[in-house]
Amino acid sequence: MQGDWGFRKLMSWLGCDGYLFPSNTKNTASERGIVCTCKLCENCSTRLFNEQGTSKQILTSTSVSRTNSKTDCSTERIVGFNYVNEPIKFKSRPIKLSLYPEQLKYTKGGGFRLIEITNLGEQRIAIKVKSTNKKLFYAKPVFAFITSKSTTFIHIYRTNSESERPEKIVIHAVEVSHLETDPANSFNSLLGEFGEQFNIEIEINDKN
């Protein structure tokens, strides 16, 4: 069936080993169903196609924990799985981060400062670090994963500049699945529609 290969590949990778193709003897129905019948995604992984094989409904659940028993099935989606180039809707929870310091202080001569980011929540997250002036400020790393109750450190470099304009560091955070391997992909697939934003103000002293 047209359009089914990617779905089969995904479910096979997750450990799915059974399919049921409802029969259609008259071949006149406008919709055909493909239902996975394995323990991994029973009752929660139904996908419908029209006669042209285009997707009408993608997986109702793709956030699946791989276990030997193949019985764990969530009601949420894997962040980043985008089968038909459509934004993925997922049940979000408040993202709790601890940021230290709450303000960065620089001289006009620039220099390095360190941001400590702690994930206080229960869900693994991905972060993207930006600034309001990309010509003055650079972050390393720009993207990172932070697991629950753990801390990561971001280096922020400011170049030598006479500018005294108020600036800030912007941290965009999204929940991600344990299956994600590249934090940058978490943001590319979400198309910028999901997540929470945290700001750290920057103070520039008037001395060189």
Tab-separated table of C-alpha atoms in Angstrom:
chain	number	residue	atom	x	y	z
A	1	MET	CA	0.000	0.000	0.000
A	2	GLN	CA	1.283	3.427	-0.938
A	3	GLY	CA	2.575	5.424	2.018
A	4	ASP	CA	2.747	2.433	4.358
A	5	TRP	CA	6.483	1.699	4.153
A	6	GLY	CA	7.566	4.374	6.643
A	7	PHE	CA	4.913	3.324	9.141
A	8	ARG	CA	5.940	-0.345	8.869
A	9	LYS	CA	9.593	0.557	9.294
A	10	LEU	CA	8.901	2.615	12.424
A	11	MET	CA	6.771	-0.041	14.091
A	12	SER	CA	9.249	-2.789	13.156
A	13	TRP	CA	12.028	-0.771	14.763
A	14	LEU	CA	9.934	-0.376	17.914
A	15	GLY	CA	9.447	-4.139	18.076
A	16	CYS	CA	6.060	-4.498	16.386
A	17	ASP	CA	5.654	-7.917	14.782
A	18	GLY	CA	2.049	-8.218	13.622
A	19	TYR	CA	-0.374	-6.473	11.292
A	20	LEU	CA	-4.030	-6.938	10.451
A	21	PHE	CA	-5.264	-5.722	7.076
A	22	PRO	CA	-9.080	-5.481	7.132
A	23	SER	CA	-10.475	-7.092	4.005
A	24	ASN	CA	-12.298	-5.041	1.422
A	25	THR	CA	-13.746	-7.435	-1.134
A	26	LYS	CA	-15.675	-4.809	-3.066
A	27	ASN	CA	-12.711	-2.424	-3.312
A	28	THR	CA	-15.126	0.500	-3.231
A	29	ALA	CA	-14.634	1.809	0.284
A	30	SER	CA	-13.148	5.259	0.538
A	31	GLU	CA	-11.082	4.321	3.572
A	32	ARG	CA	-8.864	1.366	4.383
A	33	GLY	CA	-7.411	0.628	7.786
A	34	ILE	CA	-4.072	-0.767	8.894
A	35	VAL	CA	-4.074	-1.924	12.486
A	36	CYS	CA	-1.055	-3.201	14.360
A	37	THR	CA	-2.098	-6.159	16.513
A	38	CYS	CA	1.065	-6.797	18.494
A	39	LYS	CA	1.248	-6.329	22.266
A	40	LEU	CA	3.431	-3.249	21.823
A	41	CYS	CA	0.743	-0.980	20.469
A	42	GLU	CA	-2.542	-2.845	20.739
A	43	ASN	CA	-5.577	-0.521	20.782
A	44	CYS	CA	-3.537	2.628	20.344
A	45	SER	CA	-1.795	2.525	16.952
A	46	THR	CA	-4.398	2.844	14.223
A	47	ARG	CA	-3.716	4.572	10.960
A	48	LEU	CA	-6.281	5.328	8.240
A	49	PHE	CA	-5.705	5.865	4.540
A	50	ASN	CA	-7.950	7.000	1.724
A	51	GLU	CA	-7.926	5.344	-1.677
A	52	GLN	CA	-4.861	7.331	-2.748
A	53	GLY	CA	-2.953	6.047	0.274
A	54	THR	CA	-2.463	9.473	1.845
A	55	SER	CA	-2.465	9.712	5.600
A	56	LYS	CA	-5.672	10.883	7.258
A	57	GLN	CA	-4.641	10.049	10.779
A	58	ILE	CA	-1.162	9.340	12.029
A	59	LEU	CA	-0.396	7.269	15.103
A	60	THR	CA	-2.592	8.015	18.069
A	61	SER	CA	0.388	7.025	20.165
A	62	THR	CA	4.050	6.787	19.257
A	63	SER	CA	5.680	7.280	22.645
A	64	VAL	CA	6.462	3.652	23.390
A	65	SER	CA	8.822	2.145	25.943
A	66	ARG	CA	10.695	-0.824	24.512
A	67	THR	CA	10.555	-3.776	26.889
A	68	ASN	CA	10.843	-7.525	26.517
A	69	SER	CA	7.162	-7.929	27.328
A	70	LYS	CA	6.131	-5.376	24.691
A	71	THR	CA	3.319	-4.116	26.902
A	72	ASP	CA	4.228	-0.504	27.676
A	73	CYS	CA	2.239	1.927	25.579
A	74	SER	CA	1.868	5.618	26.340
A	75	THR	CA	-0.896	8.035	25.381
A	76	GLU	CA	1.580	10.666	24.242
A	77	ARG	CA	3.625	11.142	21.112
A	78	ILE	CA	7.355	10.979	20.620
A	79	VAL	CA	8.573	14.536	20.262
A	80	GLY	CA	10.196	14.823	16.892
A	81	PHE	CA	8.260	12.092	15.056
A	82	ASN	CA	6.636	13.820	12.107
A	83	TYR	CA	5.295	11.331	9.594
A	84	VAL	CA	3.499	13.594	7.114
A	85	ASN	CA	5.339	16.891	7.647
A	86	GLU	CA	2.725	18.118	10.084
A	87	PRO	CA	3.431	19.582	13.550
A	88	ILE	CA	3.114	16.954	16.255
A	89	LYS	CA	0.642	17.750	19.025
A	90	PHE	CA	1.593	16.321	22.389
A	91	LYS	CA	0.421	16.636	25.951
A	92	SER	CA	2.777	19.131	27.525
A	93	ARG	CA	3.667	19.566	31.175
A	94	PRO	CA	5.275	22.625	32.782
A	95	ILE	CA	9.045	22.572	32.353
A	96	LYS	CA	10.851	23.377	35.591
A	97	LEU	CA	14.374	24.746	35.268
A	98	SER	CA	16.736	26.296	37.783
A	99	LEU	CA	19.019	28.919	36.198
A	100	TYR	CA	22.130	30.265	37.892
A	101	PRO	CA	23.030	33.054	37.879
A	102	GLU	CA	19.815	34.945	37.168
A	103	GLN	CA	21.823	37.765	35.572
A	104	LEU	CA	25.116	37.860	33.648
A	105	LYS	CA	27.485	40.779	34.151
A	106	TYR	CA	30.093	41.815	31.570
A	107	THR	CA	32.385	44.726	30.896
A	108	LYS	CA	32.559	46.256	27.425
A	109	GLY	CA	35.719	44.233	26.916
A	110	GLY	CA	33.660	41.036	26.887
A	111	GLY	CA	34.699	37.655	28.245
A	112	PHE	CA	33.291	34.273	29.291
A	113	ARG	CA	30.525	33.571	31.778
A	114	LEU	CA	29.003	30.270	32.861
A	115	ILE	CA	25.304	29.406	33.122
A	116	GLU	CA	24.216	26.468	35.280
A	117	ILE	CA	20.933	24.888	34.152
A	118	THR	CA	19.228	22.232	36.279
A	119	ASN	CA	16.223	20.207	35.140
A	120	LEU	CA	13.922	20.015	38.178
A	121	GLY	CA	11.211	18.071	36.366
A	122	GLU	CA	10.652	14.367	35.776
A	123	GLN	CA	10.914	14.464	31.988
A	124	ARG	CA	14.049	14.571	29.830
A	125	ILE	CA	14.332	17.884	28.001
A	126	ALA	CA	16.284	19.473	25.182
A	127	ILE	CA	17.437	23.081	25.309
A	128	LYS	CA	18.457	25.623	22.706
A	129	VAL	CA	20.465	28.668	23.811
A	130	LYS	CA	20.050	31.941	21.930
A	131	SER	CA	20.661	35.642	22.560
A	132	THR	CA	19.080	38.921	21.512
A	133	ASN	CA	22.314	39.878	19.728
A	134	LYS	CA	24.037	37.017	17.926
A	135	LYS	CA	26.896	39.292	16.828
A	136	LEU	CA	27.931	39.954	20.427
A	137	PHE	CA	27.129	36.725	22.251
A	138	TYR	CA	28.046	33.116	21.534
A	139	ALA	CA	26.925	29.996	23.407
A	140	LYS	CA	28.669	26.642	23.741
A	141	PRO	CA	26.932	24.286	23.421
A	142	VAL	CA	23.918	25.770	21.654
A	143	PHE	CA	21.880	22.549	21.964
A	144	ALA	CA	21.894	20.050	24.828
A	145	PHE	CA	19.863	17.334	26.525
A	146	ILE	CA	19.223	17.521	30.274
A	147	THR	CA	17.865	14.450	32.021
A	148	SER	CA	15.625	14.673	35.070
A	149	LYS	CA	17.289	16.118	38.202
A	150	SER	CA	20.590	16.732	36.423
A	151	THR	CA	22.590	19.854	35.571
A	152	THR	CA	24.408	21.083	32.486
A	153	PHE	CA	26.706	24.064	31.995
A	154	ILE	CA	26.608	26.556	29.125
A	155	HIS	CA	29.496	28.913	28.329
A	156	ILE	CA	28.429	32.366	27.130
A	157	TYR	CA	31.055	34.509	25.391
A	158	ARG	CA	30.681	38.248	24.761
A	159	THR	CA	32.896	40.000	22.225
A	160	ASN	CA	34.593	43.354	22.812
A	161	SER	CA	32.016	46.036	22.053
A	162	GLU	CA	31.063	49.564	23.137
A	163	SER	CA	27.389	48.666	23.020
A	164	GLU	CA	25.451	49.250	26.246
A	165	ARG	CA	22.128	48.132	24.849
A	166	PRO	CA	20.161	45.832	27.201
A	167	GLU	CA	20.474	42.233	26.034
A	168	LYS	CA	19.460	38.820	27.322
A	169	ILE	CA	20.173	35.136	26.890
A	170	VAL	CA	17.118	33.149	25.793
A	171	ILE	CA	16.799	29.459	26.652
A	172	HIS	CA	14.145	27.485	24.785
A	173	ALA	CA	13.260	24.137	26.396
A	174	VAL	CA	11.091	21.245	25.184
A	175	GLU	CA	10.278	17.802	26.539
A	176	VAL	CA	11.808	14.969	24.516
A	177	SER	CA	11.569	11.207	24.337
A	178	HIS	CA	14.361	8.917	25.515
A	179	LEU	CA	14.617	7.849	21.857
A	180	GLU	CA	15.915	11.249	20.734
A	181	THR	CA	19.664	11.278	20.004
A	182	ASP	CA	20.239	14.801	18.639
A	183	PRO	CA	18.910	17.795	20.615
A	184	ALA	CA	18.908	20.011	17.520
A	185	ASN	CA	16.460	17.674	15.790
A	186	SER	CA	14.008	18.146	18.650
A	187	PHE	CA	13.590	21.771	17.617
A	188	ASN	CA	13.726	21.250	13.855
A	189	SER	CA	10.855	18.765	13.936
A	190	LEU	CA	8.705	20.867	16.255
A	191	LEU	CA	8.816	23.847	13.894
A	192	GLY	CA	9.151	26.215	16.856
A	193	GLU	CA	5.564	25.729	18.024
A	194	PHE	CA	6.118	24.026	21.360
A	195	GLY	CA	8.154	24.460	24.512
A	196	GLU	CA	8.880	27.107	27.099
A	197	GLN	CA	11.220	30.070	27.142
A	198	PHE	CA	13.499	31.241	29.952
A	199	ASN	CA	15.442	34.514	29.964
A	200	ILE	CA	18.651	35.624	31.670
A	201	GLU	CA	19.254	39.365	31.699
A	202	ILE	CA	22.675	40.774	30.774
A	203	GLU	CA	24.211	43.800	32.470
A	204	ILE	CA	27.060	45.749	30.853
A	205	ASN	CA	29.267	47.915	33.062
A	206	ASP	CA	30.413	51.253	31.633
A	207	LYS	CA	34.059	50.523	32.359
A	208	ASN	CA	36.405	48.914	29.815
